[in-house]
Every structure is written in structure tokens, then in C-alpha cells.
Coordinates of C-alpha atoms in Angstrom, one line a residue:
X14 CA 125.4 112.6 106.7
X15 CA 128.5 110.2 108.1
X16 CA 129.7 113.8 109.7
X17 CA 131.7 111.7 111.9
X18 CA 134.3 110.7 109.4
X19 CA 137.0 110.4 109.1
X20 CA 137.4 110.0 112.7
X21 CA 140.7 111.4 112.7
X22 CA 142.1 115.2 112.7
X23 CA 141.6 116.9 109.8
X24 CA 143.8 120.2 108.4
X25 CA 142.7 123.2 110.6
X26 CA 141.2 121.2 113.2
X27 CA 144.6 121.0 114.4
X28 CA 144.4 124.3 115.4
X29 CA 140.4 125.4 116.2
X30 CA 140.2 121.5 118.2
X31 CA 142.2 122.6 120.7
X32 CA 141.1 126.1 121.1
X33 CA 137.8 124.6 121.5
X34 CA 139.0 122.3 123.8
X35 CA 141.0 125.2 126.4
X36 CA 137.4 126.8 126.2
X37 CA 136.0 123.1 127.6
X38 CA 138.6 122.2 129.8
X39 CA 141.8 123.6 130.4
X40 CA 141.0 127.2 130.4
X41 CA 144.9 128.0 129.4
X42 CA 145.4 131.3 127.6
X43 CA 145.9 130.8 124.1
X44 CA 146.7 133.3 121.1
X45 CA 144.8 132.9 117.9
X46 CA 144.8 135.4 114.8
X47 CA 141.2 135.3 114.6
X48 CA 138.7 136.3 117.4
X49 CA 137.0 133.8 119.6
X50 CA 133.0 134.0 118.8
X51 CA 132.8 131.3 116.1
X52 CA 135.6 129.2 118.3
X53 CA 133.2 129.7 121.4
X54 CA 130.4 129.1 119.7
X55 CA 131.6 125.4 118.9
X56 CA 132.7 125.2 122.6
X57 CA 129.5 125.9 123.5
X58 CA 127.7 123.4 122.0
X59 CA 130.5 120.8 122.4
X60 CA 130.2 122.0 126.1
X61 CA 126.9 121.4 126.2
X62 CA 126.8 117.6 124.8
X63 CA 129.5 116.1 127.3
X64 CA 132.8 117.7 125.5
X65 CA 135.1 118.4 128.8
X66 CA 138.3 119.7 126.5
X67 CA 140.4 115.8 127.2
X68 CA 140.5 115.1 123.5
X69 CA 144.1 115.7 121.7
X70 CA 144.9 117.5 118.4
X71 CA 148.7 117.5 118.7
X72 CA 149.1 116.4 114.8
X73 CA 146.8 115.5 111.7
X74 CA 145.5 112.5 111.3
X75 CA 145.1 112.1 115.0
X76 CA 142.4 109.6 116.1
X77 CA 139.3 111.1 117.9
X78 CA 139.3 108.7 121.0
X79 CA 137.5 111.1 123.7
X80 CA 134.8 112.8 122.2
X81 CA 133.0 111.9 118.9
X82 CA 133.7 114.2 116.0
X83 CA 130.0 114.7 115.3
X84 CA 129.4 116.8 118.4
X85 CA 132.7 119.3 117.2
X86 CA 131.6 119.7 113.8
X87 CA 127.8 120.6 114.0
X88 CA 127.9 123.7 114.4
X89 CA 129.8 123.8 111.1
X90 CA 127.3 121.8 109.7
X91 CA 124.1 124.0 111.0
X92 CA 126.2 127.2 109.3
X93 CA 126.4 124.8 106.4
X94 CA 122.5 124.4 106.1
X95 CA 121.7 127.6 107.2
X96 CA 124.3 129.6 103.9
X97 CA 122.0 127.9 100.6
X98 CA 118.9 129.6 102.9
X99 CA 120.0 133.1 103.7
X100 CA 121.6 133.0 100.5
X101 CA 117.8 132.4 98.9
X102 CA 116.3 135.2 101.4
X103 CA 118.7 137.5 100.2
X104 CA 118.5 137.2 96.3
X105 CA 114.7 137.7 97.3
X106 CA 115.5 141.0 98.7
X107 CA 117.6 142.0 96.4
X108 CA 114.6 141.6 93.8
X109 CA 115.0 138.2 92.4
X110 CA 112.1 136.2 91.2
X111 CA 111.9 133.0 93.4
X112 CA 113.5 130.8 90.3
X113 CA 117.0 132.7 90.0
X114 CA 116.8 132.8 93.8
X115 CA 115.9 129.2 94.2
X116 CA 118.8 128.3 91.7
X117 CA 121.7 130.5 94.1
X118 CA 120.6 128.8 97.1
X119 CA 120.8 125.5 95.1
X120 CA 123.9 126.0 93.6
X121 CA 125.6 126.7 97.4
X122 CA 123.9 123.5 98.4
X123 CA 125.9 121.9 95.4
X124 CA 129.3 123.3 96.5
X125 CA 132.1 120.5 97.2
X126 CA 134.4 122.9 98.6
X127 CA 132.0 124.7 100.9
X128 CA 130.3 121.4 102.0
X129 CA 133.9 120.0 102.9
X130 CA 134.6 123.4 105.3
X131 CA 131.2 123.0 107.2
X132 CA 131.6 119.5 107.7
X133 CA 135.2 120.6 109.9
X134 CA 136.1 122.3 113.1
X135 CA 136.8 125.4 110.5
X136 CA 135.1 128.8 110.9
X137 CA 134.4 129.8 107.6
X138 CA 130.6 128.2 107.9
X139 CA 129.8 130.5 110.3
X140 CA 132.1 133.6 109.2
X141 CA 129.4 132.7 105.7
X142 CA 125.9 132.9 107.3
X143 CA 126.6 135.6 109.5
X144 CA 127.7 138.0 106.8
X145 CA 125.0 136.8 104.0
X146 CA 122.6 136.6 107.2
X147 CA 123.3 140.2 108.7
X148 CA 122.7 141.5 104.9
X149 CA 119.3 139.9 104.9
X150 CA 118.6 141.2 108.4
X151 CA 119.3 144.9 106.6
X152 CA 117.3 144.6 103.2
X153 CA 114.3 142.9 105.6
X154 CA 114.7 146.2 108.2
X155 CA 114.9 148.9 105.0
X156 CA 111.7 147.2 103.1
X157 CA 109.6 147.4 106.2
X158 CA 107.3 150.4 107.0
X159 CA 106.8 148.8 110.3
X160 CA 108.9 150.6 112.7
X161 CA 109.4 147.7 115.8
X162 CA 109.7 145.2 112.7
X163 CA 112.3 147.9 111.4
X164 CA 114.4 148.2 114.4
X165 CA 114.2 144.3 115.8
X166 CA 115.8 143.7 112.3
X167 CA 118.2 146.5 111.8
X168 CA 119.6 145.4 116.1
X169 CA 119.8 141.9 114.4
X170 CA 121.5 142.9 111.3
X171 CA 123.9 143.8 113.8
X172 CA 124.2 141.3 115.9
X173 CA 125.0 139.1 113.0
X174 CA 127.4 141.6 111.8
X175 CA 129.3 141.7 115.3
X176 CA 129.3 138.0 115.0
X177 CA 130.8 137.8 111.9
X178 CA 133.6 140.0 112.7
X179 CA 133.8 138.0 115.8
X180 CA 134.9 134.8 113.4
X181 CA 137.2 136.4 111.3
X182 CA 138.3 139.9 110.3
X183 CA 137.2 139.3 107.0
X184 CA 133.5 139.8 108.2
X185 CA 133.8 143.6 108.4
X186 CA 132.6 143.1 105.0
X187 CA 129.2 143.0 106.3
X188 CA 129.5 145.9 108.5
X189 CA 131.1 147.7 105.7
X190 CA 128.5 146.9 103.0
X191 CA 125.7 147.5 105.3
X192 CA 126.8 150.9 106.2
X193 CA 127.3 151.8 102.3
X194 CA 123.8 150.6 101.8
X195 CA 122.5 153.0 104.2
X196 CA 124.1 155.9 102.9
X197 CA 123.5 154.8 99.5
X198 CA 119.7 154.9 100.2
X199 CA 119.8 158.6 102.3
X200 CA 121.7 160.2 98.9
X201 CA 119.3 158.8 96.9
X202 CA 116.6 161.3 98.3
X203 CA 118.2 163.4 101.0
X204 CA 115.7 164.6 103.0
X205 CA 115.1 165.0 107.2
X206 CA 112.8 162.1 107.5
X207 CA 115.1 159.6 105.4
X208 CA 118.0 161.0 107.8
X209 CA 116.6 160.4 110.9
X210 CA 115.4 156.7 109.4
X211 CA 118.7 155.8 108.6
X212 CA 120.7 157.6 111.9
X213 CA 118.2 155.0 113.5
X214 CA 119.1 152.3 111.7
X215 CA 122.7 153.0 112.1
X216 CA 122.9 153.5 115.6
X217 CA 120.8 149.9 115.6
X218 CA 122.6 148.2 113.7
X219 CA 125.9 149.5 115.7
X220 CA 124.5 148.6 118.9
X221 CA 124.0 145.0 117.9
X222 CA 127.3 144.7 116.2
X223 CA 129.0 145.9 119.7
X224 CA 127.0 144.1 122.3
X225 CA 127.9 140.6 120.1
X226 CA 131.0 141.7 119.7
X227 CA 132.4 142.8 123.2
X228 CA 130.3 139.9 124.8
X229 CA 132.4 137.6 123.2
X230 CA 136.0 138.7 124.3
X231 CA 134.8 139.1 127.4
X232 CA 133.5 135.3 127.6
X233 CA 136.8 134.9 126.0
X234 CA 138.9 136.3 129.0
X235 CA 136.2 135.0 131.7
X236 CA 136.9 131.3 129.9
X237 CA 140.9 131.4 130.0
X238 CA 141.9 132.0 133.3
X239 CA 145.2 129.8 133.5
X240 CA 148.7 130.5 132.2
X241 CA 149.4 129.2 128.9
X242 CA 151.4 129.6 125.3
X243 CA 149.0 133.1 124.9
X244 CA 150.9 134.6 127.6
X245 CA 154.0 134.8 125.1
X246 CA 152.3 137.4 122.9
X247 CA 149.8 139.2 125.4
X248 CA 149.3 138.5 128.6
X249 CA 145.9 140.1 130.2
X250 CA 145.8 142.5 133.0
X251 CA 142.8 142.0 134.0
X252 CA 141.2 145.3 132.4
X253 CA 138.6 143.8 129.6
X254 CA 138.9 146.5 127.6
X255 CA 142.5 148.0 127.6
X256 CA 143.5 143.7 127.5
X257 CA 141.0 144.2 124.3
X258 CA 142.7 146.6 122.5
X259 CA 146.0 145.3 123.2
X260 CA 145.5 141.9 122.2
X261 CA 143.8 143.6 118.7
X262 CA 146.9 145.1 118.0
X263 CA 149.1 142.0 118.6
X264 CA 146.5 140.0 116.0
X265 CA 146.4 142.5 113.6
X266 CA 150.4 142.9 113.7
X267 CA 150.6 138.6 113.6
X268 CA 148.3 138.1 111.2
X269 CA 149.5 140.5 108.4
X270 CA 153.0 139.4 108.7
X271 CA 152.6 135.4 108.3
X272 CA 155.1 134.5 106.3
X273 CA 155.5 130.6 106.4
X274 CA 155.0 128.9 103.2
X275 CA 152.4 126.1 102.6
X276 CA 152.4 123.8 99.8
X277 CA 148.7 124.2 99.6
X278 CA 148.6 128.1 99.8
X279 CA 147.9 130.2 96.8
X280 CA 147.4 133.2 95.0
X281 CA 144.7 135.7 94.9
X282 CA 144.6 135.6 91.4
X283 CA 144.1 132.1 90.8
X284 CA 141.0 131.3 93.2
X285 CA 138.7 132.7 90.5
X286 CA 140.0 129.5 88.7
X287 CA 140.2 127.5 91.5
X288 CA 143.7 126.3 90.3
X289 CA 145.0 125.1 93.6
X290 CA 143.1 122.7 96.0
X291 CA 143.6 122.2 99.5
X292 CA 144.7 119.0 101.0
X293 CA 142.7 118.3 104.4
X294 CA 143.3 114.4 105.4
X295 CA 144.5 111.2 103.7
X296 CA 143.9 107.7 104.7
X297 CA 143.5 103.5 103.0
X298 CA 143.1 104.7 99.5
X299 CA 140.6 107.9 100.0
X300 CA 141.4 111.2 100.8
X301 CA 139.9 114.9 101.7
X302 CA 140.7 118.0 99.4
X303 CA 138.9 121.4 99.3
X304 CA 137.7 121.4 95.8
X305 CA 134.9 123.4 94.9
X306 CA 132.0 122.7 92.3
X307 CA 133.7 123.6 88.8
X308 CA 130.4 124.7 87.3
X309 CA 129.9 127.2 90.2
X310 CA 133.5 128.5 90.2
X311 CA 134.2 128.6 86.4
X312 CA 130.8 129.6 85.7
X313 CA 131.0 132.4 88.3
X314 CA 133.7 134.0 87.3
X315 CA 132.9 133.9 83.6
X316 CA 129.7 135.3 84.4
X317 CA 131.1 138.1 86.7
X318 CA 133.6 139.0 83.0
X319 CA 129.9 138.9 81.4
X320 CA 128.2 140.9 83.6
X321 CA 131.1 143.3 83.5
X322 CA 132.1 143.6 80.2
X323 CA 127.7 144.3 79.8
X324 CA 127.9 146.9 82.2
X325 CA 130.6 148.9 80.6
X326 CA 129.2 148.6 76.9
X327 CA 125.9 150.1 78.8
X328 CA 127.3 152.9 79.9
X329 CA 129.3 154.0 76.9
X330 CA 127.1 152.7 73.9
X331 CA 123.6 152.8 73.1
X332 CA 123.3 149.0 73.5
X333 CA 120.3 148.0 75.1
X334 CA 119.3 144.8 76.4
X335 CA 116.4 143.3 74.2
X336 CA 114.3 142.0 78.0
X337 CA 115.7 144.4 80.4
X338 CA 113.3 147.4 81.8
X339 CA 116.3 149.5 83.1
X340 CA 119.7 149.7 82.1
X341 CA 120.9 147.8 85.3
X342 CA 118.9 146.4 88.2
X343 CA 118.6 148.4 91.1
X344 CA 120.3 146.5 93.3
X345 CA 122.7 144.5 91.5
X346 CA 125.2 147.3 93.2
X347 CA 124.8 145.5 96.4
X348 CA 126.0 142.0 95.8
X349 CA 128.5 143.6 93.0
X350 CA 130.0 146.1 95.9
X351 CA 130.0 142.8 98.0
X352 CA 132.0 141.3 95.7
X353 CA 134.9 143.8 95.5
X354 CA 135.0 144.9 99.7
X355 CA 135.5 141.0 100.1
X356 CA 138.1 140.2 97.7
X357 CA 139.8 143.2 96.8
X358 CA 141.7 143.8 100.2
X359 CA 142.9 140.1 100.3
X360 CA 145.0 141.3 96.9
X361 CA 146.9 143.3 99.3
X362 CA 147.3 141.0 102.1
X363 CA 151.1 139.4 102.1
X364 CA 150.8 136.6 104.4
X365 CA 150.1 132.8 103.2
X366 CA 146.4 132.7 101.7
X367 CA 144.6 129.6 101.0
X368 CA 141.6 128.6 98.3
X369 CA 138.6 129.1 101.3
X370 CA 139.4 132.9 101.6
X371 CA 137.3 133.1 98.0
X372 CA 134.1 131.6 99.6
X373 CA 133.2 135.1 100.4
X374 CA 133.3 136.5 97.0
X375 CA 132.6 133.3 95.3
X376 CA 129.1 134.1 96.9
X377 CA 128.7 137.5 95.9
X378 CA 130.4 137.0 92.5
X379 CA 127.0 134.0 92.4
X380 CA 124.1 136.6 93.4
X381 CA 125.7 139.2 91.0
X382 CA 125.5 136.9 88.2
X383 CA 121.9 134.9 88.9
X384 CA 120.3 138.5 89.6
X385 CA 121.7 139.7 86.3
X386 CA 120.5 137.1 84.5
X387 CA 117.7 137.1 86.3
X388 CA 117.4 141.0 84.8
X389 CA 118.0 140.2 81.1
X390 CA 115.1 137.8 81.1
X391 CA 116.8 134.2 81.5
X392 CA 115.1 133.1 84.1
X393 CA 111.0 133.5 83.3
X394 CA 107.9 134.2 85.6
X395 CA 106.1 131.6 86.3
X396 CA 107.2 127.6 88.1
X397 CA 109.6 125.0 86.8
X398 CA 108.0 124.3 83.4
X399 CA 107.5 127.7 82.5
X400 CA 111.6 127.8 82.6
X401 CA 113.8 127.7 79.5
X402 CA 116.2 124.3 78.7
X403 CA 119.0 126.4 79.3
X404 CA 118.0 126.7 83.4
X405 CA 117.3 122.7 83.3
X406 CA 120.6 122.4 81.8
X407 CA 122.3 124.4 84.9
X408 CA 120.9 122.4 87.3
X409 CA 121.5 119.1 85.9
X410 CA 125.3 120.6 85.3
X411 CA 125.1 121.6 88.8
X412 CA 124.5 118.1 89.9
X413 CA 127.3 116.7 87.8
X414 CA 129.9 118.9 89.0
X415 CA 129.0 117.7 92.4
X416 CA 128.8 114.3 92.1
X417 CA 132.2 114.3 89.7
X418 CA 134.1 116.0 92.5
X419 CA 132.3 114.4 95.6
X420 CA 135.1 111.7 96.1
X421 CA 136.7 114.6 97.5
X422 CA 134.5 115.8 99.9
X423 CA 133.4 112.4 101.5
X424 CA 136.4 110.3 103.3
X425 CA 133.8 106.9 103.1
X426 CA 134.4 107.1 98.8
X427 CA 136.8 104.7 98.2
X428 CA 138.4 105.8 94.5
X429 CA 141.6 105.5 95.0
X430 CA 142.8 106.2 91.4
X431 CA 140.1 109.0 90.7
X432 CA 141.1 111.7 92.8
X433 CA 145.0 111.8 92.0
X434 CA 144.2 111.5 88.3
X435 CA 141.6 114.7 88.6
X436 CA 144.1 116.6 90.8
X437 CA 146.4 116.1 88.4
X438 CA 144.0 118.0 85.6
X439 CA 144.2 121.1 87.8
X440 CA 147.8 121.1 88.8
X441 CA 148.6 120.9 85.2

């Protein structure tokens, strides 16, 4: 909807425009701290509806005069759709009922500040699905006693793995997590069958990861064959892999030792809160922030305290839950494990971090908290009316959060006293 405005340049596509546009046109070298799949993958289809790389983003707020923005930012917005549906697959898997799934994929649908970052040249759309997506791919290949259907998803698991590594670093998350899952599930019950079933699915899943993976870099150097401002932190030799490993190194080395402040930047510690928006693009009385839904953020993160605090008096006390079968559900490891392999490494990065490095954990931190509640009993069998007020009352809360906070997620809202004076709740 209107994903053609504003048509001007907004916050990062300053930078992932005009990568997009040496992979359409120019072909000069450039360096980026993140690898090229989700970047090519935008170049693709930009390529592919007319884009030729002529359109400049030297500065924000730049007008889009040579190509429309629509064609730039749908693969954003295809991730965008695709995250509320993988993230309902997945609570599915984990052993949801359809209601506490239904309500996760809702509430990501309902999410200002991920809506805003798939309707961008931004990578974080795509970084989403193909970590949430490569998880489903997993729990889909484990449940199935179908061997092809078992290895076509575990090589696609993968795939979407390599992928998401291939948009940001970050995504080793899913390789990560999908690799305790496996091991997780041998130690269970350790025997030769269950060994060989998941040495299969490791070598698989590792196979998909690398073929998505390496073909990317090496469309990457095949794509950027003239001299340009790359050259001044790697130049390529012509040797895919030994350029590869090089340029890794340089990436790594650049991207852990960022250092330039931003007046939008924040701490790890304040992005359960969201307590510091990011400004994207101003213009006639409206103006772009990344501001998430307050009822997903706030809610999350008191639920994850909940859901902790629970777990602990479980283990130590007699307590029992009054609805639960089992102490904790079976899975709730998975999404909780999620959680802390996304977010706990970030505490230790040192370079400038912004509000959108929590999407990853925000999603966990939702599937932890709707499958726990799903556990305890809040969420009932049955359809819609067989639900308590109390899941009503989410929704409609839901819906409210998003509407209260959409002037900030649609340049065409003309408020111009509304979003300062909110802003100005949250800097306080």
C-alpha cells in the first residue's frame, strides 16, 4: 500500500540504493560490512523490471527521478508478508494450538517498526524470514517420517540458513539454533539409528547453507568487475575463494570496530523498552521513525520476565501450574534458546547499534511468550468464541497500538503535531 512514498531517499537507502544500483549498472567494486545475498536479491528483481543502476542516492531525502521506488522496495515488502506466515508455521511446529499461533503471526503483521523496515531498501525483511523460515524448514524435516520429504526440507532449511547469513552476520543465529536442535534431539535418545538421522540431516542442511552461500559471493565478484571505492579495503585477485576469505576478514575487522556516533544509535539494554526510535525521513509536516508496536514490545519483554521468573520458581519450588500437563513445554527451549543466541552477542558488540538489531529477538522473545501462555491454558481449544476476553482484549490492544503509532510508519499521514509530541513521551 502507497509503497512508493515518500519518493525520496530514506535512512539506509543511502547506502543499500547504491549497492543495488553497482549490481544494475555500474559494476564498480564496492565494500559493504554485510554480505551481498539480500543486496543481490533486490538487484535482481529491480534488474529484472527495467532498473539499469542510473538512479542517485548521494544524500537523504534525495528525489527518486529514474526508477520508481516501488520496484526497489518489494522485495522488502514480499519478506515483510512472508515473516507474520513463517512466523505462524513455526509456532505450529513448535506445538502451538492454531489460536496462540494465529495471534504471533498477527501480532508481527501489527508491528510499526517492522512494517516501516520492509517497506525500505533495508535488509532486515529478508535477514527475518530467512532465519524464522529456515527454522520451520528444520521442525517440518525432524516431524517427518518421510525420508525424501525429510531431506528436501532439511537441504532447504539450509538454503534459507546460507541465505540468511548471506544478509547479515547476525543470521548465523539460524545455523546455530538449528544445529543445537539437532543435537538436542540425538542426546535425548542416543542411539545408532537417531545418529545416522541426524548426521543426515546435518550434512543436508550444511550443504544447502554452502551452495546458497558461496553462490552468492561468487555472483558478487562475477557482478563487480570495474574499479571502484572497494578496492581501498580489498581488492580481488581473481581467486573466488582466497578473494572470499580475505574480504571476510576485512568485514569482520570493519564491522566490529565502527566507532562513529549516531544520534539515533542506542543501547542494547534499552531496546527491550524500545526507548530510542529511529529517524528515517522528514518532509511538509510528516515524517518516518522506526517505532515499533508498544503492546508488542512492552508486552514482550514483560512476558519474557514472566515466563522467566515461572521457570525458575518451577525448578526450585513445588509450584505447579493449575492447566499445565508438564512442568514446561517441550519446546519452549527452542524459541527461548533463540532468544538469547540472537541477542546476547550483540551485548558484546562495541560498534554503533541501532533499535532494528532487536527485531530478531523481539520475535523469539513473541513465540516464547504466546507458546507459554499457550501452555498454562490462556489460550483454549476450540475457534474464536471458545476464546477467553482477555485474548479479544490483545487483539483489539494490538490494533490500537498500531493505529496510535502508524503516523510514523506512513509518510502520506499528515499529523504534524502528533508525532513530535509522542516522541517526546519516549525521549523523556
Amino acid at each position: 500500500f502507497k509503497l512508493g512514498e515518500p519518493q525520496k531517499v530514506v535512512f539506509d537507502e543511502v547506502h543499500f540504493g547504491g549497492f543495488v544500483s553497482a549490481y544494475c549498472g555500474s559494476g564498480e567494486y564496492f565494500f559493504d560490512i554485510h554480505p551481498p545475498h539480500a543486496k543481490l536479491l533486490i538487484a535482481g528483481v529491480s534488474a529484472l523490471g527495467g532498473y539499469r543502476g542510473d538512479q542517485s542516492f548521494e544524500k537523504l531525502g534525495t528525489p527518486y527521478t529514474r526508477v520508481s521506488p516501488t520496484l526497489l522496495r518489494l522485495v522488502p515488502a514480499l519478506a515483510g508478508i512472508l515473516i507474520p506466515l513463517a512466523l505462524f508455521g513455526l509456532m505450529l511446529q513448535l506445538g502451538a494450538s492454531p489460536m496462540a499461533a494465529f495471534l504471533a503471526g498477527l501480532a508481527i503483521l501489527l508491528d510499526n517498526g517492522l512494517l516501516l523496515q520492509t517497506r525500505v531498501i533495508a535488509l532486515d525483511g529478508i535477514l527475518l524470514v530467512a532465519i524464522f523460515g529456515a527454522l520451520l524448514c528444520h521442525l517440518v524435516a525432524a516431524n517427518s517420517a518421510n525420508r525424501v520429504r525429510r531431506t528436501g526440507f532439511a537441504f532447504l532449511a539450509g538454503a534459507l540458513a546460507g541465505l540468511a547469513v548471506g544478509s547479515k552476520f547476525t543470521g548465523l543465529v539460524a545455523i546455530g539454533l538449528i544445529g543445537l536442535c539437532i543435537a538436542v534431539e540425538f542426546f535425548q535418545r542416543p542411539t545408532w539409528k537417531r545418529f545416522r538421522v541426524a548426521a543426515s540431516q546435518s550434512v543436508w542442511v550444511l550443504s544447502g547453507a554452502v551452495a546458497v552461500y558461496a553462490s552468492g559471493w561468487a555472483l558478487h565478484f562475477a557482478l563487480l568487475t570495474e574499479p571502484g571505492y572497494g578496492y581501498a579495503f580489498a581488492v580481488p585477485g581473481g581467486e573466488f575463494l582466497s578473494d572470499t576469505v580475505h574480504l571476510h576478514r576485512v568485514m569482520f575487522g570493519v564491522n566490529y570496530g565502527l566507532a562513529s556516533p549516531h544520534p539515533d544509535s542506542s543501547p542494547w539494554w534499552s531496546w527491550p523498552l524500545m526507548l530510542r526510535p529511529i529517524f528515517s525521513w522528514s518532509g511538509t509536516k510528516v515524517a518516518l521513525y522506526f517505532l515499533g508496536n508498544p503492546l508488542l514490545w512492552w508486552g514482550s519483554s514483560l512476558g519474557l520476565v514472566v515466563v522467566a521468573t515461572n521457570l525458575i520458581l518451577l525448578r526450585v519450588t513445588d509450584l505447579e501450574l493449575p492447566h499445565a500437563q508438564k512442568p514446561s513445554p517441550a519446546r519452549l527451549w527452542i524459541p527461548l534458546a533463540g532468544y538469547l543466541m540472537a541477542f546476547l552477542p550483540l551485548v558484546l558488540v562495541p560498534r554503533v547499534l541501532f533499535l532494528y538489531h532487536y527485531l530478531t529477538p523481539l520475535l523469539f522473545g513473541l513465540c516464547t511468550v504466546l507458546l507459554w501462555l499457550d501452555h498454562v491454558g490462556w489460550t483454549r481449544a476450540g475457534s474464536w468464541t471458545a476464546q477467553r476476553w482477555s485474548y479479544h482484549a490483545a487483539i483489539a490492544a494490538l490494533l490500537v497500538g498500531f493505529l496510535a503509532m502508524s503516523p510514523f510508519s506512513f509518510a502520506f499521514i499528515r499529523t504534524p503535531e502528533y508525532p513530535r509530541g509522542v516522541l517526546d513521551l519516549f525521549s523523556r
